PDB file of N, CA and C in Angstrom:
ATOM      1  N   MET A   1     -19.060  59.174 -77.905  1.00  0.00           N
ATOM      2  CA  MET A   1     -18.550  60.969 -78.213  1.00  0.00           C
ATOM      3  C   MET A   1     -17.873  60.662 -79.647  1.00  0.00           C
ATOM      4  N   ASP A   2     -17.759  61.983 -80.135  1.00  0.00           N
ATOM      5  CA  ASP A   2     -16.616  61.842 -81.346  1.00  0.00           C
ATOM      6  C   ASP A   2     -16.511  63.510 -81.417  1.00  0.00           C
ATOM      7  N   ILE A   3     -15.651  63.474 -81.909  1.00  0.00           N
ATOM      8  CA  ILE A   3     -14.758  64.861 -82.395  1.00  0.00           C
ATOM      9  C   ILE A   3     -14.092  64.499 -83.862  1.00  0.00           C
ATOM     10  N   ASP A   4     -14.069  65.757 -84.439  1.00  0.00           N
ATOM     11  CA  ASP A   4     -13.728  66.122 -85.780  1.00  0.00           C
ATOM     12  C   ASP A   4     -12.652  66.314 -86.609  1.00  0.00           C
ATOM     13  N   LEU A   5     -11.745  64.842 -86.007  1.00  0.00           N
ATOM     14  CA  LEU A   5     -10.533  64.667 -85.904  1.00  0.00           C
ATOM     15  C   LEU A   5      -9.956  63.424 -86.686  1.00  0.00           C
ATOM     16  N   SER A   6      -8.914  63.527 -87.759  1.00  0.00           N
ATOM     17  CA  SER A   6      -8.883  62.079 -88.277  1.00  0.00           C
ATOM     18  C   SER A   6      -6.975  62.021 -87.993  1.00  0.00           C
ATOM     19  N   ASN A   7      -6.543  60.649 -87.548  1.00  0.00           N
ATOM     20  CA  ASN A   7      -5.139  60.291 -87.216  1.00  0.00           C
ATOM     21  C   ASN A   7      -4.627  60.954 -85.999  1.00  0.00           C
ATOM     22  N   GLU A   8      -5.793  62.066 -85.171  1.00  0.00           N
ATOM     23  CA  GLU A   8      -4.803  62.881 -84.021  1.00  0.00           C
ATOM     24  C   GLU A   8      -5.607  62.893 -82.823  1.00  0.00           C
ATOM     25  N   PHE A   9      -5.012  63.905 -82.028  1.00  0.00           N
ATOM     26  CA  PHE A   9      -5.423  63.472 -80.807  1.00  0.00           C
ATOM     27  C   PHE A   9      -5.620  65.160 -80.743  1.00  0.00           C
ATOM     28  N   LYS A  10      -6.250  65.508 -79.434  1.00  0.00           N
ATOM     29  CA  LYS A  10      -6.210  66.791 -78.748  1.00  0.00           C
ATOM     30  C   LYS A  10      -6.658  67.136 -77.181  1.00  0.00           C
ATOM     31  N   VAL A  11      -6.145  67.592 -76.953  1.00  0.00           N
ATOM     32  CA  VAL A  11      -5.956  67.931 -75.030  1.00  0.00           C
ATOM     33  C   VAL A  11      -7.598  68.552 -74.541  1.00  0.00           C
ATOM     34  N   ILE A  12      -8.330  68.616 -74.336  1.00  0.00           N
ATOM     35  CA  ILE A  12      -9.235  68.961 -73.679  1.00  0.00           C
ATOM     36  C   ILE A  12      -9.287  69.781 -72.463  1.00  0.00           C
ATOM     37  N   THR A  13      -8.748  70.767 -72.263  1.00  0.00           N
ATOM     38  CA  THR A  13      -8.932  71.767 -71.058  1.00  0.00           C
ATOM     39  C   THR A  13     -10.084  72.289 -69.658  1.00  0.00           C
ATOM     40  N   ASN A  14     -11.131  72.470 -70.654  1.00  0.00           N
ATOM     41  CA  ASN A  14     -12.410  73.096 -70.323  1.00  0.00           C
ATOM     42  C   ASN A  14     -13.917  73.119 -70.892  1.00  0.00           C
ATOM     43  N   GLN A  15     -14.787  72.639 -69.933  1.00  0.00           N
ATOM     44  CA  GLN A  15     -16.295  72.706 -70.411  1.00  0.00           C
ATOM     45  C   GLN A  15     -16.441  73.265 -72.045  1.00  0.00           C
ATOM     46  N   SER A  16     -16.145  74.609 -71.684  1.00  0.00           N
ATOM     47  CA  SER A  16     -16.600  75.088 -73.338  1.00  0.00           C
ATOM     48  C   SER A  16     -16.421  74.300 -74.481  1.00  0.00           C
ATOM     49  N   ASP A  17     -14.813  74.129 -74.368  1.00  0.00           N
ATOM     50  CA  ASP A  17     -14.312  73.545 -75.309  1.00  0.00           C
ATOM     51  C   ASP A  17     -14.510  72.332 -75.971  1.00  0.00           C
ATOM     52  N   PHE A  18     -14.531  71.364 -74.795  1.00  0.00           N
ATOM     53  CA  PHE A  18     -16.070  70.114 -75.244  1.00  0.00           C
ATOM     54  C   PHE A  18     -17.027  70.305 -74.971  1.00  0.00           C
ATOM     55  N   ASP A  19     -17.897  71.206 -75.098  1.00  0.00           N
ATOM     56  CA  ASP A  19     -18.822  71.517 -75.465  1.00  0.00           C
ATOM     57  C   ASP A  19     -19.192  71.281 -76.588  1.00  0.00           C
ATOM     58  N   GLN A  20     -18.424  72.732 -77.070  1.00  0.00           N
ATOM     59  CA  GLN A  20     -17.860  73.083 -78.778  1.00  0.00           C
ATOM     60  C   GLN A  20     -17.372  72.274 -80.053  1.00  0.00           C
ATOM     61  N   GLN A  21     -16.537  71.382 -79.490  1.00  0.00           N
ATOM     62  CA  GLN A  21     -15.683  70.037 -80.084  1.00  0.00           C
ATOM     63  C   GLN A  21     -15.625  68.507 -80.013  1.00  0.00           C
ATOM     64  N   VAL A  22     -16.725  68.239 -79.000  1.00  0.00           N
ATOM     65  CA  VAL A  22     -17.399  66.944 -78.930  1.00  0.00           C
ATOM     66  C   VAL A  22     -18.465  67.218 -79.405  1.00  0.00           C
ATOM     67  N   SER A  23     -19.161  65.807 -79.830  1.00  0.00           N
ATOM     68  CA  SER A  23     -20.667  65.488 -79.765  1.00  0.00           C
ATOM     69  C   SER A  23     -20.886  63.960 -79.321  1.00  0.00           C
ATOM     70  N   GLY A  24     -22.539  63.412 -80.093  1.00  0.00           N
ATOM     71  CA  GLY A  24     -22.318  62.260 -79.653  1.00  0.00           C
ATOM     72  C   GLY A  24     -23.737  61.755 -78.528  1.00  0.00           C
ATOM     73  N   ASP A  25     -23.683  61.442 -78.390  1.00  0.00           N
ATOM     74  CA  ASP A  25     -24.823  61.039 -77.130  1.00  0.00           C
ATOM     75  C   ASP A  25     -24.564  61.268 -75.702  1.00  0.00           C
ATOM     76  N   CYS A  26     -23.634  60.961 -75.579  1.00  0.00           N
ATOM     77  CA  CYS A  26     -23.009  61.119 -74.372  1.00  0.00           C
ATOM     78  C   CYS A  26     -22.475  62.135 -74.009  1.00  0.00           C
ATOM     79  N   GLN A  27     -22.824  63.287 -73.371  1.00  0.00           N
ATOM     80  CA  GLN A  27     -21.993  64.659 -73.515  1.00  0.00           C
ATOM     81  C   GLN A  27     -22.060  64.604 -71.458  1.00  0.00           C
ATOM     82  N   PRO A  28     -21.062  64.458 -70.738  1.00  0.00           N
ATOM     83  CA  PRO A  28     -20.768  64.306 -69.626  1.00  0.00           C
ATOM     84  C   PRO A  28     -19.982  65.923 -69.387  1.00  0.00           C
ATOM     85  N   GLU A  29     -20.328  66.362 -67.781  1.00  0.00           N
ATOM     86  CA  GLU A  29     -19.928  66.907 -66.531  1.00  0.00           C
ATOM     87  C   GLU A  29     -19.051  66.336 -66.346  1.00  0.00           C
ATOM     88  N   ILE A  30     -17.910  67.125 -66.951  1.00  0.00           N
ATOM     89  CA  ILE A  30     -16.279  66.853 -66.383  1.00  0.00           C
ATOM     90  C   ILE A  30     -15.933  67.485 -65.671  1.00  0.00           C
ATOM     91  N   ASP A  31     -14.882  67.186 -64.583  1.00  0.00           N
ATOM     92  CA  ASP A  31     -14.334  68.018 -63.815  1.00  0.00           C
ATOM     93  C   ASP A  31     -13.188  68.523 -64.282  1.00  0.00           C
ATOM     94  N   PHE A  32     -12.955  69.551 -65.066  1.00  0.00           N
ATOM     95  CA  PHE A  32     -11.741  69.982 -65.741  1.00  0.00           C
ATOM     96  C   PHE A  32     -10.978  70.800 -64.377  1.00  0.00           C
ATOM     97  N   GLU A  33     -10.973  70.951 -63.540  1.00  0.00           N
ATOM     98  CA  GLU A  33      -9.721  72.082 -62.112  1.00  0.00           C
ATOM     99  C   GLU A  33      -9.243  70.354 -61.897  1.00  0.00           C
ATOM    100  N   THR A  34      -9.446  69.054 -61.770  1.00  0.00           N
ATOM    101  CA  THR A  34      -8.818  67.490 -61.631  1.00  0.00           C
ATOM    102  C   THR A  34      -8.512  67.337 -62.842  1.00  0.00           C
ATOM    103  N   TYR A  35      -9.506  67.371 -63.981  1.00  0.00           N
ATOM    104  CA  TYR A  35      -8.430  66.302 -65.374  1.00  0.00           C
ATOM    105  C   TYR A  35      -8.713  66.978 -66.815  1.00  0.00           C
ATOM    106  N   ASP A  36      -7.934  66.425 -67.284  1.00  0.00           N
ATOM    107  CA  ASP A  36      -7.877  66.947 -68.707  1.00  0.00           C
ATOM    108  C   ASP A  36      -8.385  65.771 -69.702  1.00  0.00           C
ATOM    109  N   LEU A  37      -8.962  65.849 -71.023  1.00  0.00           N
ATOM    110  CA  LEU A  37      -9.276  64.672 -70.947  1.00  0.00           C
ATOM    111  C   LEU A  37      -8.916  64.330 -72.841  1.00  0.00           C
ATOM    112  N   VAL A  38      -7.547  63.553 -73.001  1.00  0.00           N
ATOM    113  CA  VAL A  38      -7.193  63.170 -74.105  1.00  0.00           C
ATOM    114  C   VAL A  38      -8.491  62.672 -75.186  1.00  0.00           C
ATOM    115  N   ILE A  39      -8.399  63.051 -76.083  1.00  0.00           N
ATOM    116  CA  ILE A  39      -9.846  62.527 -77.378  1.00  0.00           C
ATOM    117  C   ILE A  39      -9.206  62.559 -78.720  1.00  0.00           C
ATOM    118  N   GLY A  40      -9.454  61.428 -79.526  1.00  0.00           N
ATOM    119  CA  GLY A  40      -8.671  61.315 -80.214  1.00  0.00           C
ATOM    120  C   GLY A  40      -9.298  60.835 -81.477  1.00  0.00           C
ATOM    121  N   LYS A  41      -8.695  60.231 -83.275  1.00  0.00           N
ATOM    122  CA  LYS A  41      -9.424  59.100 -83.748  1.00  0.00           C
ATOM    123  C   LYS A  41      -8.040  58.652 -84.096  1.00  0.00           C
ATOM    124  N   ALA A  42      -8.556  57.019 -84.798  1.00  0.00           N
ATOM    125  CA  ALA A  42      -7.549  56.802 -85.267  1.00  0.00           C
ATOM    126  C   ALA A  42      -7.656  55.415 -86.375  1.00  0.00           C
ATOM    127  N   GLU A  43      -7.741  55.684 -87.513  1.00  0.00           N
ATOM    128  CA  GLU A  43      -8.205  55.045 -88.730  1.00  0.00           C
ATOM    129  C   GLU A  43      -7.315  53.759 -88.607  1.00  0.00           C
ATOM    130  N   LEU A  44      -8.220  52.256 -88.696  1.00  0.00           N
ATOM    131  CA  LEU A  44      -7.911  50.982 -88.578  1.00  0.00           C
ATOM    132  C   LEU A  44      -7.353  49.969 -89.871  1.00  0.00           C
ATOM    133  N   PRO A  45      -6.433  49.725 -89.789  1.00  0.00           N
ATOM    134  CA  PRO A  45      -6.646  48.610 -91.171  1.00  0.00           C
ATOM    135  C   PRO A  45      -7.432  47.584 -91.127  1.00  0.00           C
ATOM    136  N   SER A  46      -8.434  47.088 -89.424  1.00  0.00           N
ATOM    137  CA  SER A  46      -9.349  46.049 -89.594  1.00  0.00           C
ATOM    138  C   SER A  46     -10.099  45.986 -88.848  1.00  0.00           C
ATOM    139  N   GLY A  47     -11.175  45.271 -88.258  1.00  0.00           N
ATOM    140  CA  GLY A  47     -12.208  45.199 -87.447  1.00  0.00           C
ATOM    141  C   GLY A  47     -10.798  45.450 -86.267  1.00  0.00           C
ATOM    142  N   ASN A  48     -12.183  45.505 -85.054  1.00  0.00           N
ATOM    143  CA  ASN A  48     -11.320  45.968 -83.407  1.00  0.00           C
ATOM    144  C   ASN A  48     -12.163  45.716 -82.411  1.00  0.00           C
ATOM    145  N   ASP A  49     -11.695  44.891 -81.338  1.00  0.00           N
ATOM    146  CA  ASP A  49     -12.554  44.044 -80.943  1.00  0.00           C
ATOM    147  C   ASP A  49     -12.625  44.742 -79.794  1.00  0.00           C
ATOM    148  N   SER A  50     -12.043  45.707 -78.920  1.00  0.00           N
ATOM    149  CA  SER A  50     -11.223  46.549 -77.479  1.00  0.00           C
ATOM    150  C   SER A  50     -10.502  47.310 -77.963  1.00  0.00           C
ATOM    151  N   ILE A  51     -10.278  48.165 -76.771  1.00  0.00           N
ATOM    152  CA  ILE A  51      -9.549  48.796 -77.121  1.00  0.00           C
ATOM    153  C   ILE A  51      -8.491  49.117 -74.974  1.00  0.00           C
ATOM    154  N   ASP A  52      -7.414  49.074 -74.945  1.00  0.00           N
ATOM    155  CA  ASP A  52      -6.544  49.327 -73.845  1.00  0.00           C
ATOM    156  C   ASP A  52      -6.207  50.333 -73.825  1.00  0.00           C
ATOM    157  N   TYR A  53      -5.672  51.186 -72.170  1.00  0.00           N
ATOM    158  CA  TYR A  53      -5.261  52.674 -72.433  1.00  0.00           C
ATOM    159  C   TYR A  53      -3.960  51.536 -71.098  1.00  0.00           C
ATOM    160  N   GLN A  54      -3.033  52.374 -71.205  1.00  0.00           N
ATOM    161  CA  GLN A  54      -1.721  52.787 -70.301  1.00  0.00           C
ATOM    162  C   GLN A  54      -1.561  54.308 -70.310  1.00  0.00           C
ATOM    163  N   TYR A  55      -1.818  54.017 -69.026  1.00  0.00           N
ATOM    164  CA  TYR A  55      -1.129  56.101 -68.891  1.00  0.00           C
ATOM    165  C   TYR A  55       0.398  56.279 -67.994  1.00  0.00           C
ATOM    166  N   ILE A  56       1.462  56.268 -68.719  1.00  0.00           N
ATOM    167  CA  ILE A  56       2.659  56.805 -68.320  1.00  0.00           C
ATOM    168  C   ILE A  56       3.332  57.960 -67.406  1.00  0.00           C
ATOM    169  N   ASP A  57       3.315  58.548 -66.204  1.00  0.00           N
ATOM    170  CA  ASP A  57       3.441  59.517 -65.981  1.00  0.00           C
ATOM    171  C   ASP A  57       5.095  59.341 -66.423  1.00  0.00           C
ATOM    172  N   ASN A  58       6.386  60.623 -66.863  1.00  0.00           N
ATOM    173  CA  ASN A  58       7.518  60.579 -66.529  1.00  0.00           C
ATOM    174  C   ASN A  58       7.935  61.921 -65.385  1.00  0.00           C
ATOM    175  N   CYS A  59       7.964  62.105 -64.432  1.00  0.00           N
ATOM    176  CA  CYS A  59       7.782  63.169 -63.730  1.00  0.00           C
ATOM    177  C   CYS A  59       9.088  63.880 -63.898  1.00  0.00           C
ATOM    178  N   LYS A  60      10.104  63.102 -64.286  1.00  0.00           N
ATOM    179  CA  LYS A  60      11.697  63.336 -64.281  1.00  0.00           C
ATOM    180  C   LYS A  60      12.205  65.035 -65.603  1.00  0.00           C
ATOM    181  N   ALA A  61      11.054  63.869 -66.708  1.00  0.00           N
ATOM    182  CA  ALA A  61      11.030  64.779 -67.763  1.00  0.00           C
ATOM    183  C   ALA A  61       9.910  65.413 -67.997  1.00  0.00           C
ATOM    184  N   ASN A  62       8.719  65.717 -67.435  1.00  0.00           N
ATOM    185  CA  ASN A  62       7.711  66.485 -67.187  1.00  0.00           C
ATOM    186  C   ASN A  62       6.800  65.917 -68.889  1.00  0.00           C
ATOM    187  N   THR A  63       7.004  64.938 -69.013  1.00  0.00           N
ATOM    188  CA  THR A  63       5.828  64.390 -70.138  1.00  0.00           C
ATOM    189  C   THR A  63       4.780  62.630 -69.755  1.00  0.00           C
ATOM    190  N   PHE A  64       4.208  62.649 -71.038  1.00  0.00           N
ATOM    191  CA  PHE A  64       3.236  61.815 -70.617  1.00  0.00           C
ATOM    192  C   PHE A  64       3.300  60.919 -71.573  1.00  0.00           C
ATOM    193  N   VAL A  65       3.090  60.138 -71.059  1.00  0.00           N
ATOM    194  CA  VAL A  65       2.354  58.902 -72.221  1.00  0.00           C
ATOM    195  C   VAL A  65       1.062  58.043 -72.432  1.00  0.00           C
ATOM    196  N   LEU A  66       0.812  58.102 -73.338  1.00  0.00           N
ATOM    197  CA  LEU A  66      -1.030  58.002 -73.068  1.00  0.00           C
ATOM    198  C   LEU A  66      -0.634  56.555 -74.410  1.00  0.00           C
ATOM    199  N   LYS A  67      -0.655  55.457 -74.126  1.00  0.00           N
ATOM    200  CA  LYS A  67      -0.244  54.183 -75.052  1.00  0.00           C
ATOM    201  C   LYS A  67      -2.008  53.774 -75.119  1.00  0.00           C
ATOM    202  N   ILE A  68      -2.539  53.423 -76.560  1.00  0.00           N
ATOM    203  CA  ILE A  68      -3.986  53.368 -76.713  1.00  0.00           C
ATOM    204  C   ILE A  68      -3.312  51.895 -77.617  1.00  0.00           C
ATOM    205  N   THR A  69      -3.955  50.178 -77.317  1.00  0.00           N
ATOM    206  CA  THR A  69      -3.617  49.061 -77.516  1.00  0.00           C
ATOM    207  C   THR A  69      -5.490  49.087 -78.477  1.00  0.00           C
ATOM    208  N   PHE A  70      -5.303  48.916 -79.824  1.00  0.00           N
ATOM    209  CA  PHE A  70      -6.033  48.376 -80.173  1.00  0.00           C
ATOM    210  C   PHE A  70      -6.457  46.765 -80.376  1.00  0.00           C
ATOM    211  N   ILE A  71      -7.534  46.530 -79.857  1.00  0.00           N
ATOM    212  CA  ILE A  71      -7.130  44.828 -80.266  1.00  0.00           C
ATOM    213  C   ILE A  71      -8.162  44.676 -81.373  1.00  0.00           C
ATOM    214  N   GLN A  72      -7.019  44.446 -82.421  1.00  0.00           N
ATOM    215  CA  GLN A  72      -8.212  43.565 -83.971  1.00  0.00           C
ATOM    216  C   GLN A  72      -8.812  42.765 -84.106  1.00  0.00           C
ATOM    217  N   ASN A  73      -9.159  42.613 -84.934  1.00  0.00           N
ATOM    218  CA  ASN A  73      -9.887  41.662 -85.428  1.00  0.00           C
ATOM    219  C   ASN A  73      -9.668  40.962 -87.019  1.00  0.00           C
ATOM    220  N   GLU A  74      -9.875  39.792 -87.788  1.00  0.00           N
ATOM    221  CA  GLU A  74      -9.671  39.675 -88.878  1.00  0.00           C
ATOM    222  C   GLU A  74     -10.937  40.584 -89.927  1.00  0.00           C
ATOM    223  N   THR A  75     -11.877  40.691 -89.546  1.00  0.00           N
ATOM    224  CA  THR A  75     -12.940  41.353 -90.379  1.00  0.00           C
ATOM    225  C   THR A  75     -12.589  42.242 -91.229  1.00  0.00           C
ATOM    226  N   PHE A  76     -13.023  42.716 -92.778  1.00  0.00           N
ATOM    227  CA  PHE A  76     -12.692  43.391 -93.361  1.00  0.00           C
ATOM    228  C   PHE A  76     -13.387  44.846 -93.153  1.00  0.00           C
ATOM    229  N   ILE A  77     -13.858  45.153 -92.628  1.00  0.00           N
ATOM    230  CA  ILE A  77     -14.570  46.538 -91.596  1.00  0.00           C
ATOM    231  C   ILE A  77     -13.259  47.150 -90.981  1.00  0.00           C
ATOM    232  N   ALA A  78     -12.602  48.166 -91.504  1.00  0.00           N
ATOM    233  CA  ALA A  78     -11.972  49.176 -91.023  1.00  0.00           C
ATOM    234  C   ALA A  78     -11.703  50.704 -90.406  1.00  0.00           C
ATOM    235  N   PRO A  79     -12.232  50.944 -89.151  1.00  0.00           N
ATOM    236  CA  PRO A  79     -13.493  51.695 -88.768  1.00  0.00           C
ATOM    237  C   PRO A  79     -12.238  52.896 -88.513  1.00  0.00           C
ATOM    238  N   ASN A  80     -13.080  54.046 -87.845  1.00  0.00           N
ATOM    239  CA  ASN A  80     -11.934  55.069 -88.161  1.00  0.00           C
ATOM    240  C   ASN A  80     -12.537  55.516 -86.394  1.00  0.00           C
ATOM    241  N   LEU A  81     -11.747  55.332 -85.199  1.00  0.00           N
ATOM    242  CA  LEU A  81     -12.265  55.182 -83.626  1.00  0.00           C
ATOM    243  C   LEU A  81     -12.218  56.017 -83.340  1.00  0.00           C
ATOM    244  N   THR A  82     -13.145  56.582 -82.296  1.00  0.00           N
ATOM    245  CA  THR A  82     -12.579  57.878 -81.357  1.00  0.00           C
ATOM    246  C   THR A  82     -12.347  57.101 -80.035  1.00  0.00           C
ATOM    247  N   TYR A  83     -11.172  57.214 -79.315  1.00  0.00           N
ATOM    248  CA  TYR A  83     -10.226  56.767 -78.355  1.00  0.00           C
ATOM    249  C   TYR A  83     -10.673  58.180 -77.123  1.00  0.00           C
ATOM    250  N   HIS A  84     -10.767  58.284 -75.824  1.00  0.00           N
ATOM    251  CA  HIS A  84     -10.687  58.922 -75.106  1.00  0.00           C
ATOM    252  C   HIS A  84     -10.035  58.453 -73.705  1.00  0.00           C
ATOM    253  N   GLN A  85      -9.263  59.419 -73.209  1.00  0.00           N
ATOM    254  CA  GLN A  85      -9.146  58.912 -71.610  1.00  0.00           C
ATOM    255  C   GLN A  85      -8.900  60.545 -70.295  1.00  0.00           C
ATOM    256  N   LEU A  86      -9.736  60.387 -69.777  1.00  0.00           N
ATOM    257  CA  LEU A  86      -9.298  61.503 -68.907  1.00  0.00           C
ATOM    258  C   LEU A  86      -8.029  60.773 -67.690  1.00  0.00           C
ATOM    259  N   VAL A  87      -7.351  62.092 -67.990  1.00  0.00           N
ATOM    260  CA  VAL A  87      -5.796  62.388 -67.009  1.00  0.00           C
ATOM    261  C   VAL A  87      -5.311  63.296 -66.562  1.00  0.00           C
ATOM    262  N   PRO A  88      -5.073  63.048 -65.399  1.00  0.00           N
ATOM    263  CA  PRO A  88      -4.827  63.892 -63.843  1.00  0.00           C
ATOM    264  C   PRO A  88      -4.280  65.122 -64.718  1.00  0.00           C
ATOM    265  N   LYS A  89      -4.945  66.743 -64.384  1.00  0.00           N
ATOM    266  CA  LYS A  89      -4.499  67.884 -65.172  1.00  0.00           C
ATOM    267  C   LYS A  89      -3.274  67.817 -65.408  1.00  0.00           C
ATOM    268  N   LEU A  90      -2.939  67.902 -66.757  1.00  0.00           N
ATOM    269  CA  LEU A  90      -1.639  68.500 -66.940  1.00  0.00           C
ATOM    270  C   LEU A  90      -0.733  69.606 -66.275  1.00  0.00           C
ATOM    271  N   ARG A  91       0.341  69.259 -65.749  1.00  0.00           N
ATOM    272  CA  ARG A  91       0.979  70.231 -64.999  1.00  0.00           C
ATOM    273  C   ARG A  91       2.210  71.424 -65.905  1.00  0.00           C
ATOM    274  N   GLY A  92       1.994  72.776 -65.614  1.00  0.00           N
ATOM    275  CA  GLY A  92       3.252  73.866 -66.240  1.00  0.00           C
ATOM    276  C   GLY A  92       2.717  73.515 -67.792  1.00  0.00           C
ATOM    277  N   ASN A  93       4.069  73.409 -68.151  1.00  0.00           N
ATOM    278  CA  ASN A  93       4.235  73.156 -69.244  1.00  0.00           C
ATOM    279  C   ASN A  93       4.482  71.377 -70.376  1.00  0.00           C
ATOM    280  N   ALA A  94       3.866  70.769 -69.410  1.00  0.00           N
ATOM    281  CA  ALA A  94       3.874  69.040 -69.925  1.00  0.00           C
ATOM    282  C   ALA A  94       3.396  68.620 -71.131  1.00  0.00           C
ATOM    283  N   LEU A  95       3.881  67.958 -71.619  1.00  0.00           N
ATOM    284  CA  LEU A  95       3.500  67.053 -72.797  1.00  0.00           C
ATOM    285  C   LEU A  95       3.090  65.222 -72.671  1.00  0.00           C
ATOM    286  N   ILE A  96       2.372  65.394 -73.558  1.00  0.00           N
ATOM    287  CA  ILE A  96       1.516  64.384 -73.765  1.00  0.00           C
ATOM    288  C   ILE A  96       2.184  63.774 -75.013  1.00  0.00           C
ATOM    289  N   ASP A  97       2.195  62.638 -74.858  1.00  0.00           N
ATOM    290  CA  ASP A  97       2.547  61.625 -76.363  1.00  0.00           C
ATOM    291  C   ASP A  97       1.656  60.294 -76.168  1.00  0.00           C
ATOM    292  N   VAL A  98       0.599  60.416 -77.184  1.00  0.00           N
ATOM    293  CA  VAL A  98      -0.366  59.150 -77.750  1.00  0.00           C
ATOM    294  C   VAL A  98       0.827  58.082 -78.788  1.00  0.00           C
ATOM    295  N   GLN A  99       0.693  56.905 -78.494  1.00  0.00           N
ATOM    296  CA  GLN A  99       1.162  55.925 -79.017  1.00  0.00           C
ATOM    297  C   GLN A  99       0.052  55.009 -79.191  1.00  0.00           C
ATOM    298  N   ILE A 100      -0.206  54.972 -80.690  1.00  0.00           N
ATOM    299  CA  ILE A 100      -0.970  53.945 -80.915  1.00  0.00           C
ATOM    300  C   ILE A 100      -0.638  52.856 -80.920  1.00  0.00           C
ATOM    301  N   VAL A 101      -1.109  51.455 -80.693  1.00  0.00           N
ATOM    302  CA  VAL A 101      -0.557  50.040 -81.412  1.00  0.00           C
ATOM    303  C   VAL A 101      -2.044  49.554 -81.443  1.00  0.00           C
ATOM    304  N   LEU A 102      -1.377  48.472 -82.752  1.00  0.00           N
ATOM    305  CA  LEU A 102      -2.385  47.361 -83.037  1.00  0.00           C
ATOM    306  C   LEU A 102      -1.926  46.187 -83.215  1.00  0.00           C
ATOM    307  N   ASP A 103      -2.348  45.274 -82.003  1.00  0.00           N
ATOM    308  CA  ASP A 103      -2.583  44.259 -81.726  1.00  0.00           C
ATOM    309  C   ASP A 103      -3.414  42.971 -82.596  1.00  0.00           C
TER     310      ASP A 103
END
């Protein structure tokens, strides 16, 4: 999947916005009554082997953290990678913070 962003993310909450903003060969039907899609791009300083995701719910503060760890390698290719994660539907005015970690 791909989205026209650069070093930022969006939370997509419905199929119509997904169909309009996300492109690529993979166009799944998402249950947006249950999930939201966090999708973004990160420009990396070197090559990348894999991506790890960690989703943290701080229910007392009504905030969420999506920690995205890019496992880097020593190649000189600096990709602009798309990351995406389905998260439980954000409640009310909850905020989400995306943290990018290079490892």
